[in-house]
């Protein structure tokens, strides 16, 4: 009996050491908040990696780093803003939801302070207008250095500085200013149901409250969402801050369908858009891996609109990393250009992070499996 207990204790000690080795190896490679559940034949690994836009790249990278581990079935649990998104089986990338035991383990093991680095993210803020008769090519370019700090599970604050580089578009001066800054909460209260709330200043000179809900089974073709909020116009110039009342209400519902052909998705949105123009918009999005390209057309009370959008990571990725600090370029730069015949129509705005629909599209089972 004593020998049996000694054997059990030795096995548990070995498993503990192995889990620590996995955590150390992944953390040194840029992974954060690594938590490991290990059994005789399975490794369940929770992790977050903020450099990769496509979660498949982070899972493949982790698997390469763990090649020397004993042969076991691996289940990946990628995190987004400190929350588990889903569970994927290594190699096949079959999707499933977390069970109660896995949720309880992560809730207990989650560590906001020791397992995250202090990130500095560098990315451009670019706006352009073409065809104005006296100045055919008008651009505005800022370099933004910002950071995200986790406060409680799912709750974070993002802030930084915006450094003007070029402005031939409007009257804003060339002095550094506060970058769009917001308090953001992300959660998955029930399987397949995602929630995001942001409060602060956003891109396109908006400030206020932004709410997003999405029902998105990550192995089904259909997903449905709601985006709503209350915003106002704000302006920063020469050290001054000007803001108008929170008087613009928007509420848009959408349905998205994955064609399962060439990684194409079709999205139809309808409701009241940013400038309180009621109407509809249709987007078709093509995912290339780390790059998304989309085309859209809209028609509202303000008129018709059409254009394109792109999203991609900025080279080179990580610039500097140690145990406490990481400096990197953004894993997603998103830009949209639209042509409006009169007033802006079917317009949305960026909140400083990907919207739920764009983020969850990267985690869809069919998207990950399409690279096999």
XYZ file of C-alpha atoms in Angstrom:
372
model
C 0.000 0.000 0.000
C 2.838 2.364 0.924
C 4.503 1.727 -2.454
C 1.270 2.589 -4.248
C 0.995 5.929 -2.422
C 4.632 6.703 -3.160
C 4.024 5.947 -6.833
C 0.932 8.185 -6.934
C 2.742 11.054 -5.200
C 5.710 10.727 -7.548
C 3.397 10.783 -10.571
C 1.610 13.907 -9.310
C 4.944 15.598 -8.643
C 6.144 14.752 -12.170
C 2.917 16.078 -13.697
C 3.312 19.304 -11.731
C 6.857 19.770 -12.976
C 5.785 19.040 -16.545
C 2.984 21.623 -16.367
C 5.477 24.187 -15.067
C 7.866 23.374 -17.914
C 5.064 23.907 -20.456
C 4.080 27.223 -18.871
C 7.674 28.440 -18.813
C 8.410 27.437 -22.405
C 5.258 29.065 -23.788
C 5.613 32.221 -21.692
C 9.144 32.784 -22.992
C 7.727 32.569 -26.544
C 5.207 35.361 -25.917
C 2.239 33.382 -24.626
C 0.480 34.732 -21.541
C -1.775 33.422 -18.775
C -0.890 29.801 -19.575
C -2.863 27.313 -17.469
C -2.478 23.546 -17.853
C -4.758 20.655 -16.939
C -2.786 17.443 -17.324
C -3.956 13.859 -17.125
C -2.405 10.563 -18.131
C -3.312 10.948 -21.813
C -4.430 14.591 -22.288
C -3.041 18.107 -22.040
C -5.564 20.943 -21.769
C -3.766 24.240 -22.317
C -5.302 27.692 -21.771
C -3.334 30.596 -23.256
C -3.473 34.091 -24.688
C -1.150 35.402 -27.409
C -1.682 39.011 -28.477
C 0.729 39.042 -31.413
C -1.230 36.696 -33.703
C -4.415 37.797 -35.442
C -5.211 34.264 -36.574
C -5.512 31.956 -33.517
C -4.455 29.014 -35.680
C -0.941 30.471 -35.839
C -0.684 30.625 -32.061
C -1.883 27.019 -31.683
C 0.525 25.735 -34.336
C 3.387 27.707 -32.804
C 2.645 26.294 -29.357
C 2.506 22.767 -30.723
C 5.929 23.184 -32.329
C 7.338 24.374 -29.016
C 5.917 21.324 -27.237
C 7.174 18.692 -29.669
C 9.468 17.244 -27.008
C 6.587 16.580 -24.610
C 5.307 12.989 -24.201
C 2.727 12.058 -26.802
C -0.636 13.135 -25.471
C -3.829 14.454 -26.957
C -3.743 18.262 -26.756
C -6.782 20.499 -26.377
C -6.236 24.220 -26.926
C -8.222 26.891 -25.071
C -7.346 30.260 -26.688
C -8.190 33.306 -24.572
C -9.337 36.709 -25.782
C -9.198 39.621 -23.343
C -8.696 37.183 -20.494
C -11.743 35.054 -21.413
C -11.754 31.540 -22.943
C -13.324 31.571 -26.397
C -13.642 27.841 -27.107
C -11.880 24.469 -27.067
C -10.053 23.032 -30.096
C -8.529 19.625 -30.623
C -4.939 19.808 -31.858
C -4.323 18.818 -35.509
C -8.026 18.588 -36.446
C -9.131 21.872 -34.808
C -12.560 20.461 -34.070
C -14.486 22.969 -31.983
C -16.418 22.417 -28.767
C -17.574 24.524 -25.832
C -16.013 24.424 -22.390
C -17.634 22.133 -19.841
C -18.371 23.166 -16.249
C -15.192 21.565 -14.892
C -12.987 23.451 -17.370
C -14.730 26.748 -16.644
C -14.291 26.223 -12.903
C -10.601 25.381 -13.332
C -9.888 28.510 -15.370
C -11.846 30.733 -12.990
C -9.709 29.454 -10.117
C -6.368 29.523 -11.976
C -6.813 32.842 -13.802
C -4.123 35.321 -12.765
C -4.382 38.895 -14.052
C -1.210 40.281 -12.539
C 1.610 37.736 -12.647
C 0.802 36.074 -15.965
C 0.512 39.103 -18.268
C 3.126 41.456 -19.653
C 2.761 45.211 -19.937
C 2.157 45.650 -23.685
C 2.873 48.709 -25.808
C 1.144 48.497 -29.195
C 2.163 50.620 -32.199
C -0.279 51.162 -35.058
C -1.312 53.789 -37.621
C -4.530 55.813 -37.706
C -5.206 56.655 -41.344
C -7.998 58.592 -43.046
C -8.247 59.687 -46.683
C -10.554 61.486 -49.064
C -10.141 61.355 -52.817
C -11.508 63.550 -55.579
C -12.058 66.909 -53.859
C -11.605 69.402 -56.717
C -9.082 71.746 -55.032
C -7.134 68.938 -53.296
C -7.687 65.576 -55.029
C -5.714 63.514 -52.501
C -6.308 64.419 -48.851
C -4.835 62.235 -46.108
C -4.473 62.243 -42.357
C -1.954 59.933 -40.677
C -1.220 59.501 -36.979
C 1.052 57.023 -35.203
C -0.567 55.623 -32.056
C 1.212 54.014 -29.127
C -1.253 52.523 -26.682
C -1.596 49.826 -24.073
C -4.281 47.591 -22.577
C -4.360 46.838 -18.852
C -6.557 44.087 -17.429
C -8.397 45.195 -14.284
C -10.670 42.262 -13.492
C -11.585 39.145 -15.537
C -12.850 40.415 -18.889
C -12.529 44.097 -17.900
C -9.693 46.203 -19.306
C -8.734 49.791 -20.001
C -7.033 50.912 -23.209
C -5.262 54.253 -23.549
C -2.256 55.805 -25.235
C -0.872 58.727 -27.207
C -1.528 59.784 -30.800
C 1.372 61.413 -32.680
C 0.375 63.317 -35.865
C 2.576 62.633 -38.897
C 0.595 64.207 -41.756
C -2.673 66.122 -42.049
C -4.059 67.472 -45.303
C -7.626 66.511 -44.444
C -8.925 68.776 -41.657
C -7.958 71.614 -39.292
C -6.653 69.488 -36.401
C -3.150 70.568 -35.352
C 0.057 68.524 -35.349
C 0.567 68.287 -31.585
C 0.540 64.915 -29.778
C -2.770 64.149 -28.081
C -4.528 61.458 -26.117
C -5.351 58.467 -28.328
C -8.871 57.022 -28.301
C -9.216 55.571 -24.810
C -11.912 53.358 -23.369
C -12.997 50.953 -20.681
C -13.920 47.614 -22.260
C -15.729 44.548 -20.942
C -15.844 41.222 -22.785
C -17.646 38.072 -21.705
C -19.243 34.829 -22.864
C -21.994 34.439 -20.232
C -23.447 31.376 -21.993
C -21.962 29.079 -24.612
C -22.145 30.730 -28.058
C -23.399 34.034 -26.583
C -20.813 36.847 -26.594
C -21.083 40.284 -25.047
C -18.865 43.383 -25.350
C -19.370 46.826 -23.833
C -17.080 49.834 -24.378
C -17.214 53.289 -22.811
C -14.892 56.165 -23.695
C -13.540 57.910 -26.789
C -13.488 56.098 -30.121
C -12.238 56.605 -33.656
C -14.076 58.803 -36.160
C -14.224 61.527 -33.438
C -16.917 59.768 -31.429
C -17.275 59.270 -27.696
C -19.882 57.542 -25.584
C -21.127 54.010 -25.033
C -20.948 51.044 -27.411
C -22.782 47.743 -26.820
C -22.414 44.510 -28.805
C -24.105 41.140 -28.498
C -23.553 38.151 -30.760
C -24.930 34.644 -30.953
C -22.187 32.748 -32.763
C -21.857 28.946 -32.620
C -18.330 28.611 -33.963
C -19.088 25.431 -35.907
C -22.298 26.629 -37.598
C -22.825 28.716 -40.690
C -25.226 31.283 -39.214
C -24.516 33.939 -36.590
C -26.642 36.873 -35.434
C -25.765 40.111 -33.719
C -26.846 43.448 -32.315
C -24.746 46.615 -32.123
C -26.132 49.622 -30.308
C -25.042 52.668 -28.403
C -25.176 56.335 -27.649
C -22.436 58.618 -28.985
C -21.528 62.235 -29.499
C -18.925 64.235 -31.409
C -15.663 65.269 -29.741
C -12.589 67.155 -30.899
C -9.087 67.626 -29.458
C -6.953 70.502 -30.702
C -4.149 72.707 -29.249
C -4.516 71.145 -25.830
C -8.263 71.833 -25.705
C -11.129 69.373 -25.606
C -14.522 70.067 -27.175
C -17.472 67.706 -26.920
C -21.086 67.890 -27.995
C -23.960 66.198 -26.234
C -24.481 62.456 -26.370
C -27.305 62.755 -28.864
C -26.706 60.122 -31.552
C -28.407 56.763 -31.032
C -27.603 53.823 -33.258
C -28.993 50.297 -33.256
C -28.163 47.763 -35.968
C -29.041 44.077 -36.155
C -27.305 41.695 -38.532
C -27.217 38.134 -39.768
C -24.052 36.560 -41.159
C -23.775 33.383 -43.222
C -20.549 31.488 -43.942
C -20.596 30.140 -47.477
C -17.933 27.501 -46.654
C -16.447 28.359 -50.035
C -13.117 30.168 -50.323
C -13.571 31.412 -46.723
C -16.334 33.796 -47.777
C -18.942 35.282 -45.446
C -22.050 37.277 -46.320
C -23.419 39.749 -43.773
C -26.656 41.750 -43.931
C -27.153 44.629 -41.473
C -30.223 46.802 -40.974
C -31.321 49.487 -38.562
C -30.285 52.995 -37.561
C -26.626 53.695 -38.279
C -24.119 56.157 -36.810
C -25.672 59.376 -38.134
C -29.210 58.174 -37.343
C -29.845 57.240 -40.960
C -32.136 54.228 -41.231
C -31.434 51.629 -43.870
C -29.487 48.497 -44.713
C -25.983 47.410 -45.639
C -24.556 44.235 -47.136
C -20.938 43.073 -46.715
C -19.074 40.235 -48.348
C -15.833 39.289 -46.569
C -12.999 37.092 -47.803
C -10.549 35.684 -45.230
C -7.044 34.945 -46.490
C -5.452 33.845 -43.213
C -3.988 36.932 -41.610
C -5.716 39.320 -44.029
C -9.415 40.068 -44.550
C -10.759 41.948 -47.558
C -14.385 43.019 -47.763
C -16.674 44.918 -50.091
C -19.924 46.551 -49.041
C -22.884 48.517 -50.318
C -25.486 50.374 -48.312
C -28.640 52.377 -48.788
C -30.211 54.568 -46.117
C -32.251 57.741 -45.763
C -28.988 59.686 -46.240
C -28.354 58.118 -49.647
C -26.333 55.262 -51.071
C -22.832 54.183 -50.153
C -20.278 51.626 -51.226
C -16.653 50.791 -50.663
C -14.188 48.307 -49.278
C -12.374 47.437 -46.062
C -9.156 45.619 -45.229
C -7.757 44.170 -41.994
C -4.227 42.855 -41.532
C -1.367 42.715 -38.995
C 1.406 45.311 -39.169
C 4.995 44.127 -39.703
C 7.199 43.189 -37.837
C 5.134 42.063 -34.829
C 7.174 41.806 -31.640
C 9.929 44.443 -31.418
C 11.058 43.844 -27.854
C 10.016 41.390 -25.158
C 11.141 40.451 -21.672
C 9.304 38.914 -18.744
C 7.389 42.083 -17.840
C 7.221 44.237 -20.995
C 6.463 43.726 -24.680
C 6.614 46.280 -27.496
C 4.904 45.219 -30.711
C 3.047 46.393 -33.755
C -0.689 45.765 -33.863
C -2.052 42.337 -34.759
C -4.908 44.034 -36.626
C -5.009 47.296 -38.557
C -8.456 47.871 -40.070
C -9.278 50.517 -42.633
C -12.496 51.222 -44.498
C -13.057 53.505 -47.460
C -16.533 54.461 -48.599
C -17.949 56.584 -51.359
C -21.041 58.620 -50.518
C -22.995 60.635 -53.017
C -24.084 63.179 -50.370
C -23.968 62.634 -46.604
C -22.229 59.611 -45.001
C -24.548 56.609 -45.218
C -24.588 53.222 -43.464
C -21.516 54.293 -41.508
C -20.038 52.611 -38.439
C -16.974 53.547 -36.398
C -13.973 51.748 -34.909
C -13.709 51.331 -31.159
C -9.977 50.538 -30.991
C -10.365 46.749 -31.010
C -12.049 44.389 -33.474
C -15.827 44.253 -33.281
C -17.309 40.949 -32.151
C -18.304 39.783 -35.635
C -14.809 40.428 -37.016
C -13.054 38.841 -34.048
C -15.214 35.719 -33.830
C -14.881 35.101 -37.563
C -11.215 34.252 -36.889
C -12.182 31.489 -34.431
C -14.668 29.658 -36.642
C -13.985 25.939 -36.963
C -14.257 25.919 -40.768
C -11.794 28.806 -41.057
C -9.177 27.059 -38.922
C -9.669 23.725 -40.669
C -9.390 25.280 -44.139
C -5.599 25.553 -43.713
C -5.074 21.818 -43.192
